[in-house]
Structure formats: structure tokens, C-alpha cells
Short mmCIF file of C-alpha atoms in Angstrom, two decimals:
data_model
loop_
_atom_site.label_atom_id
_atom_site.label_comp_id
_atom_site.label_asym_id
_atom_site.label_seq_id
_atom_site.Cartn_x
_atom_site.Cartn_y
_atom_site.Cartn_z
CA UNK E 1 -50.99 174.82 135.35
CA UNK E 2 -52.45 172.19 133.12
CA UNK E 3 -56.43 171.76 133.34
CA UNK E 4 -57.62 169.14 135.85
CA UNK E 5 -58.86 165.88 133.84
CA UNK E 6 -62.68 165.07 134.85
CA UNK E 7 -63.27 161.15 134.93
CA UNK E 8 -66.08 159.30 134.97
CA UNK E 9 -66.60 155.85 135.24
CA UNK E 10 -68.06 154.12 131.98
CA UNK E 11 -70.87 152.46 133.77
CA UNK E 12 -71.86 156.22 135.35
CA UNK E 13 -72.41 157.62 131.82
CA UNK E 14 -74.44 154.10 130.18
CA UNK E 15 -76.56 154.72 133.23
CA UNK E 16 -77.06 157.99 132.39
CA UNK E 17 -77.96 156.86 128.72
CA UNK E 18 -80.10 154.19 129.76
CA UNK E 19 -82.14 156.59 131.90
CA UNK E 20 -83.25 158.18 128.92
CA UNK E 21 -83.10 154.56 126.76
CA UNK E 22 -83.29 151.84 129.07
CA UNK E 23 -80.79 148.94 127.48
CA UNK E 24 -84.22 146.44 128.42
CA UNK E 25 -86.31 148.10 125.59
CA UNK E 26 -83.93 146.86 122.70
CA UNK E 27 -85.34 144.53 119.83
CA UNK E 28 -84.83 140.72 120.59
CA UNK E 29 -81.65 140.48 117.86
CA UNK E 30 -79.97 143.95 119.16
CA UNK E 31 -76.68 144.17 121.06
CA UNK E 32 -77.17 147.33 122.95
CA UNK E 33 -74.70 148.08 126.05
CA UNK E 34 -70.67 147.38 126.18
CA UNK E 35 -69.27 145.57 123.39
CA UNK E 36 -65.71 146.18 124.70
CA UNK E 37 -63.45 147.19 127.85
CA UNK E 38 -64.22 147.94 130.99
CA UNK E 39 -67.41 149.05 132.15
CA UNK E 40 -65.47 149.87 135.21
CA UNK E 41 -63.13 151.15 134.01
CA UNK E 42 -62.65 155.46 134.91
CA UNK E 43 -62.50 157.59 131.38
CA UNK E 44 -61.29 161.29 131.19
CA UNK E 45 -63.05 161.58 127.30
CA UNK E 46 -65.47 160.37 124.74
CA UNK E 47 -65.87 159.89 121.40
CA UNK E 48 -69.44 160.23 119.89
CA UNK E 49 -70.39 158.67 116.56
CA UNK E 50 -73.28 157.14 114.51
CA UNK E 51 -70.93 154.22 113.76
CA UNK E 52 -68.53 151.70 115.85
CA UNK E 53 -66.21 151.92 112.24
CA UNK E 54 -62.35 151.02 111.80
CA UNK E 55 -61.89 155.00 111.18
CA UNK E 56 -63.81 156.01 114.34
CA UNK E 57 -61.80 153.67 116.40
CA UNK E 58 -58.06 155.44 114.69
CA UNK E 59 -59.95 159.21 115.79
CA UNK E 60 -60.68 157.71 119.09
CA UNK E 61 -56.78 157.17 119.47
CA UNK E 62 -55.68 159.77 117.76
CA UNK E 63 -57.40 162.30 120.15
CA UNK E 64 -56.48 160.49 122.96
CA UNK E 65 -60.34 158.78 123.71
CA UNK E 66 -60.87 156.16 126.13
CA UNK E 67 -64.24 155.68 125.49
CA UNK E 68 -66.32 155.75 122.40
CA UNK E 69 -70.32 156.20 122.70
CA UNK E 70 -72.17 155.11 119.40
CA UNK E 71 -75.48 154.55 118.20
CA UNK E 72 -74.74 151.19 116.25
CA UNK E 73 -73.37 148.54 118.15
CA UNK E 74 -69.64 147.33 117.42
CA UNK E 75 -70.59 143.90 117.48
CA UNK E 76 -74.38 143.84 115.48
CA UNK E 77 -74.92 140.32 115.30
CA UNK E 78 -74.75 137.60 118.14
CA UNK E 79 -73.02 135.15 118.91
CA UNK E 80 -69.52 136.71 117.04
CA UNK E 81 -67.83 133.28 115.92
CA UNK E 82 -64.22 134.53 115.05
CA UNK E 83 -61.89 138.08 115.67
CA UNK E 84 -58.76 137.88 112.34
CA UNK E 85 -56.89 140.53 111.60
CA UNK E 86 -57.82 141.58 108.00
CA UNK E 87 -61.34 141.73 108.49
CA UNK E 88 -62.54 145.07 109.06
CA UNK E 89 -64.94 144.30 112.09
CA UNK E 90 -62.34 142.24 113.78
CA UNK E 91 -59.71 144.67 113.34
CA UNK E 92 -61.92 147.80 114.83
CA UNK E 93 -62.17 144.94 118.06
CA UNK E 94 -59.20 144.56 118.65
CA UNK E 95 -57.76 148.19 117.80
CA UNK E 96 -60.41 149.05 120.50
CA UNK E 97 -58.84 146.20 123.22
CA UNK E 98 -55.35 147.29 122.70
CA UNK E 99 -56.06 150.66 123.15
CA UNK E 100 -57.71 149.94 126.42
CA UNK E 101 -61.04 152.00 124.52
CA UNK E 102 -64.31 151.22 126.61
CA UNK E 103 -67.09 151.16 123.72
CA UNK E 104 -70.81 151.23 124.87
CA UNK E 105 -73.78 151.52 122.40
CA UNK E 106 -77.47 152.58 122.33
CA UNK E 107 -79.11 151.59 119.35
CA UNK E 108 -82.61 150.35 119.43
CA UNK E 109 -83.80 151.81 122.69
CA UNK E 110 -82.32 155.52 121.21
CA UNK E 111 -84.92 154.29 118.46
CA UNK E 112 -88.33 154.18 120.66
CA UNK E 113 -87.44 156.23 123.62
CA UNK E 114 -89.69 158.75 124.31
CA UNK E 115 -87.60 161.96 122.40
CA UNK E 116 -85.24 159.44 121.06
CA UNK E 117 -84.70 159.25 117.23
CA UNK E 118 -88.02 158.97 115.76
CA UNK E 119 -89.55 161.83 117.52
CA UNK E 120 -86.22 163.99 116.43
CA UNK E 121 -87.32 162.91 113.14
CA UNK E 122 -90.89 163.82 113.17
CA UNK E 123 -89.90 167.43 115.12
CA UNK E 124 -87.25 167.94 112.18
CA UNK E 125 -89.84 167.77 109.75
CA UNK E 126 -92.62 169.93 111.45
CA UNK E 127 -94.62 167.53 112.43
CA UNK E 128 -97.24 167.90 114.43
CA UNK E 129 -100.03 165.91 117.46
CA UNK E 130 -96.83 163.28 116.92
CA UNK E 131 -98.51 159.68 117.79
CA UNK E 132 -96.74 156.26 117.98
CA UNK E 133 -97.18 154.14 114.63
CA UNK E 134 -97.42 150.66 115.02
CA UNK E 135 -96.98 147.99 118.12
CA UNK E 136 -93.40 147.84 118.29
CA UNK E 137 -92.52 151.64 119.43
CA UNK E 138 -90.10 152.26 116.74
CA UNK E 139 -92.08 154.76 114.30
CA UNK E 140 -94.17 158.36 114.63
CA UNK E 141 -96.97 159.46 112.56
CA UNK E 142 -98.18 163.09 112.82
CA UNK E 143 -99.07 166.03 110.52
CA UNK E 144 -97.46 169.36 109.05
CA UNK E 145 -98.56 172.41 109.48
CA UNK E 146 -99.94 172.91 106.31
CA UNK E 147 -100.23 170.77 103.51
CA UNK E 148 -97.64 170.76 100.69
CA UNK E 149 -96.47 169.66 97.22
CA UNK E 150 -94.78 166.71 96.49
CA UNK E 151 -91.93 168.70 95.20
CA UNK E 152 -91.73 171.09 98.50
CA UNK E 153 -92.24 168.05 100.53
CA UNK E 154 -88.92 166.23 99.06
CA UNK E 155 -86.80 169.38 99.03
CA UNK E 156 -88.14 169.85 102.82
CA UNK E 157 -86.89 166.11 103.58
CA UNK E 158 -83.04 166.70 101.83
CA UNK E 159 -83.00 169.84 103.75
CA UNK E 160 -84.29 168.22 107.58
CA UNK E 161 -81.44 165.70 107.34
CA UNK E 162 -78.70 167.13 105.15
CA UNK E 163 -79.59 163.95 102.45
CA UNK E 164 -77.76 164.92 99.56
CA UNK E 165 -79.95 162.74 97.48
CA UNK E 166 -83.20 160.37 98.31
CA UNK E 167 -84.62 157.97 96.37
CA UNK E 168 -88.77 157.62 96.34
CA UNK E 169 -91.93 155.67 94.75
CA UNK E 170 -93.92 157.40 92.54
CA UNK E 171 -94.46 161.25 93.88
CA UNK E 172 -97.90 161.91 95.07
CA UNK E 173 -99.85 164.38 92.84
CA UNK E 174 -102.00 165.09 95.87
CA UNK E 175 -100.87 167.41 98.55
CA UNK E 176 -99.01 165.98 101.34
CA UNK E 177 -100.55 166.30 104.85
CA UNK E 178 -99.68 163.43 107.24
CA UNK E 179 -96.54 161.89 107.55
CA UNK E 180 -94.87 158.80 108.94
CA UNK E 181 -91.15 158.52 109.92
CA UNK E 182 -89.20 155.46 110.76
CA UNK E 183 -85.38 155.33 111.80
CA UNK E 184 -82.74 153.58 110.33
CA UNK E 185 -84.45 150.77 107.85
CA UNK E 186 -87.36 151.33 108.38
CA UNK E 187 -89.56 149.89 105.66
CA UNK E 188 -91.31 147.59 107.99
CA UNK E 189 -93.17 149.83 109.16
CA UNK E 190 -94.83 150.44 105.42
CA UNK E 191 -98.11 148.50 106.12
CA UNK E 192 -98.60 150.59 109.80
CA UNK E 193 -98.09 154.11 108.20
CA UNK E 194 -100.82 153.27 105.36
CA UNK E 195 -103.07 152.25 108.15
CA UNK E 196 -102.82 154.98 109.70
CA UNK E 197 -103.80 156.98 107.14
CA UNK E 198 -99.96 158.87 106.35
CA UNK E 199 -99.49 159.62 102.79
CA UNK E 200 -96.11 159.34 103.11
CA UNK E 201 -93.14 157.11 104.96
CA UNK E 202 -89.79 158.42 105.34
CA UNK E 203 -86.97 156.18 106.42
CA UNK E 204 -84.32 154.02 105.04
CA UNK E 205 -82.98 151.36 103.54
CA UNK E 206 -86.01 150.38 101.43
CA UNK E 207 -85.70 147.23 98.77
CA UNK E 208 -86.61 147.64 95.75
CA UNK E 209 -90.47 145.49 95.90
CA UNK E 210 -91.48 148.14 98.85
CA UNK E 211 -91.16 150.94 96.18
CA UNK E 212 -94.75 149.67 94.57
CA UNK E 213 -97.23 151.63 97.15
CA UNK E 214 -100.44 152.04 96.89
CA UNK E 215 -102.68 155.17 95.66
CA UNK E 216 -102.34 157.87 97.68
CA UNK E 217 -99.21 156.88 99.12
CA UNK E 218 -95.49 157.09 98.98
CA UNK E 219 -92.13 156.05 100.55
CA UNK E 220 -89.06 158.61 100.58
CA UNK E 221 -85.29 156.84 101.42
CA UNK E 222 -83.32 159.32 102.70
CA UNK E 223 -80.54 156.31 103.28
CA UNK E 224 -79.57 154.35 106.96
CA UNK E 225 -77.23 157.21 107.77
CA UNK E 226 -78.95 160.26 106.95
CA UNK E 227 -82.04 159.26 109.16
CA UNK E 228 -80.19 158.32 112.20
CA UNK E 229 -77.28 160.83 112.18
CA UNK E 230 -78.90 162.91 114.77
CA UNK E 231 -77.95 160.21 117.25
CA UNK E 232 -74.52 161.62 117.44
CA UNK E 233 -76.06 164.83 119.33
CA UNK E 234 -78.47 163.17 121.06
CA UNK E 235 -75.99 160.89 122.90
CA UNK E 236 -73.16 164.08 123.60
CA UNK E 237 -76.40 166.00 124.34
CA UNK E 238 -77.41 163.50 127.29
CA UNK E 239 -73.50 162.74 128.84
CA UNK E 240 -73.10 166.25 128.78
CA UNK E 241 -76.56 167.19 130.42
CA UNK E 242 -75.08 164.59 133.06
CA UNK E 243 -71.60 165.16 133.42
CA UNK E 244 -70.79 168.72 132.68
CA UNK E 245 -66.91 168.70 132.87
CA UNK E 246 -66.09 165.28 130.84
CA UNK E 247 -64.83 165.73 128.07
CA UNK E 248 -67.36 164.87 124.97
CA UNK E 249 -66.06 164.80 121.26
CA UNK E 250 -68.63 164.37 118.14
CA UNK E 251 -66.78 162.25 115.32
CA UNK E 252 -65.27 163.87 112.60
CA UNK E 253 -64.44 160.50 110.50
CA UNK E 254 -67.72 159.16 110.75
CA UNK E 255 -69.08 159.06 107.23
CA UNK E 256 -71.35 157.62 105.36
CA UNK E 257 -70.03 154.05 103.55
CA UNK E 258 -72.38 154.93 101.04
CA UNK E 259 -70.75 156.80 97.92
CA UNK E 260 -73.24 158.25 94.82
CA UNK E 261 -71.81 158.88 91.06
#
């Protein structure tokens, strides 16, 4: 006798989410919540990713997924003026729509809720009396242990987020005590960390003028992806604590778009 299918409705497990990251506490230019389907709608499994990408939505089929849960929105940027086939975003749409694929996303609020991103990131690296950095709730500061070498520091960074390379300013000669993190790209939040005293930032995404820090400071890229992959967990971690018989899959196609020679 085949296994009995568990549903849930869609809405059910976003109100689960947005217990731990209420949808209200995303930035002004975010588009947190459904992006497509039926909230609804009953769905028997889910598909967790970093990413709302054209390969994510083919797994989500492929393994027979009604719903996908991701940390980046499928639609980023509102109002979206067109949906054509051939253009990547368009075609993820309406791959998702035939496929009758429910697709709800926490990405800001995972940011600044309280055990969310940023305070994975800060635990990850040791850190320690972890305080909030900065007005907006997005970034931690705290301190390690003990202090460190530059050189220990970095290889303790690659090895926190499985970064197969990171780019930085100038290494510090000094050793490295307190520490600022910042999710996704997060070089706004520069200015607060050297405030606040950190000697270092690490996030992502970082241009090329925020690589001139002061003394006594330094910013470590460790790339978009690498800083926020702990999402996926996070979000299976949370259905699952919730809803203990649906079905929860973490994405194997979800990869970084980001190739290094």
C-alpha cells in the first residue's frame, strides 16, 4: 500500500514562515510573499532553494513539486512590465503557471529576523555578545573568541560558508577581534561596522570603490550566494518544525551563476 500523501495548504506553511519572518518587516523595494499560484491552493511537496532560477523551476517538475519555497523572490523588481518566452525570468514564470507550481519567497525579513540569516552568519563564524549593527536590522556585529591572524581569519571565513574563493581589501596586519557580517550585498553596511568599532565586514557583492577602507579595517566578499546559502536550511528547517509529514526537498540545481577561471 502506497504511503498516504500529507498536504498542506500554501498559505498554512507562509504563515508558518512569516511567524518566524513576518512578510511586514521587508525593505520598501522587496517582493517578499507569493509571486505565483495559488496561495490556496493544497500542496503534497516542496522544493527549497536560495534561488527562484529557470533550473530550480525544471527540478521542481521533475520531482513532482507543487510548491517551491525560496529565499530570493521570483519576481525581484516591481511593477514586472512584460512575461516573453526567451527571456529567462519570463520563462521560469510561466514554466511555474503551467505547472500549476505555487512559489512563495522570504527574502528580506529571513535577513533581520531574530535567528534569521545574519545571526546564522555571525554563529557560523564564532561570534560572540552578537549585537544589531546599524538602524535598518539587516547586519550583526560581535566578537571571536580569541583574536586571530588575518590569514586564519580568511581561511576561517572560506571554511564557515564553503566560499571556494573571496575577494578582500588590504589584509589587516593587526589581529582580528570584532567582526561585522552582512547578508547578501551587503556593503552598505561598511560605514555602520567601522562605527562600531569591527575590524572587519564580511558580506557580498562589494564594488570595487568600497575596497579602499580605512586603517584598521577590512572588507572580505565571500560572493551573494555563499553568504546567504544557509537560507535553504533555514526555510526546510522551519516547514518541517511545522509540518512534520510534508514532504520538504533542498535543491540540488541551485548553483551559483557565478563561474571563477
Amino acid at each position: 500500500m502506497a504511503d498516504k500523501v500529507f498536504k498542506v495548504k500554501a498559505a498554512d506553511i507562509a504563515e508558518a514562515i512569516e511567524e518566524f519572518a513576518p512578510v511586514s518587516t521587508q525593505a520598501e523595494w522587496d517582493n517578499s510573499g507569493f509571486t505565483a499560484g495559488n496561495p490556496s491552493a493544497e500542496v503534497s511537496k516542496a522544493l527549497v532553494a536560495l534561488n527562484c532560477s529557470l533550473e530550480v523551476m525544471q527540478e521542481a517538475v521533475e520531482k513532482g513539486c507543487d510548491m517551491v519555497v525560496t529565499h530570493h523572490p521570483l519576481i525581484v523588481h516591481k511593477p514586472l512590465l512584460s512575461i516573453l518566452e526567451g527571456d529567462v525570468r519570463s520563462d521560469t514564470i510561466m514554466l511555474a503557471v503551467r505547472s500549476g507550481i505555487t512559489v512563495y519567497s522570504s527574502h528580506t525579513p529571513l535577513d533581520r529576523a531574530c535567528g534569521g540569516l545574519n545571526d546564522i552568519m555571525a554563529q557560523r563564524l564564532g561570534l560572540g555578545n552578537i549585537e544589531l549593527l546599524g538602524s535598518d536590522g539587516f547586519s550583526r556585529v560581535g566578537v571571536l573568541a580569541r583574536p586571530v591572524g588575518c590569514k586564519a581569519f580568511i581561511d576561517k571565513v572560506k571554511k564557515a560558508f564553503e566560499a571556494p574563493v573571496i575577494r578582500c581589501s588590504r589584509p589587516l596586519r593587526e589581529k582580528i577581534r570584532k567582526v561585522a557580517v552582512s547578508s547578501g550585498g551587503g556593503q552598505g553596511a561598511i560605514a555602520d561596522a567601522v562605527c562600531a568599532g569591527a575590524q572587519v565586514l564580511v558580506t557580498g557583492d562589494v564594488t570595487h570603490h568600497n575596497f579602499y577602507t580605512p586603517d584598521g579595517f577590512m572588507v572580505i566578499d565571500i560572493g551573494h550566494h555563499y553568504s546567504e546559502l544557509c537560507a535553504m536550511q533555514l526555510l526546510k528547517s522551519i516547514i518541517q518544525k511545522n509540518f512534520p509529514k510534508f514532504a520538504v526537498l533542498l535543491s540540488e540545481a541551485d548553483k551559483s551563476p557565478i563561474f571563477y577561471f
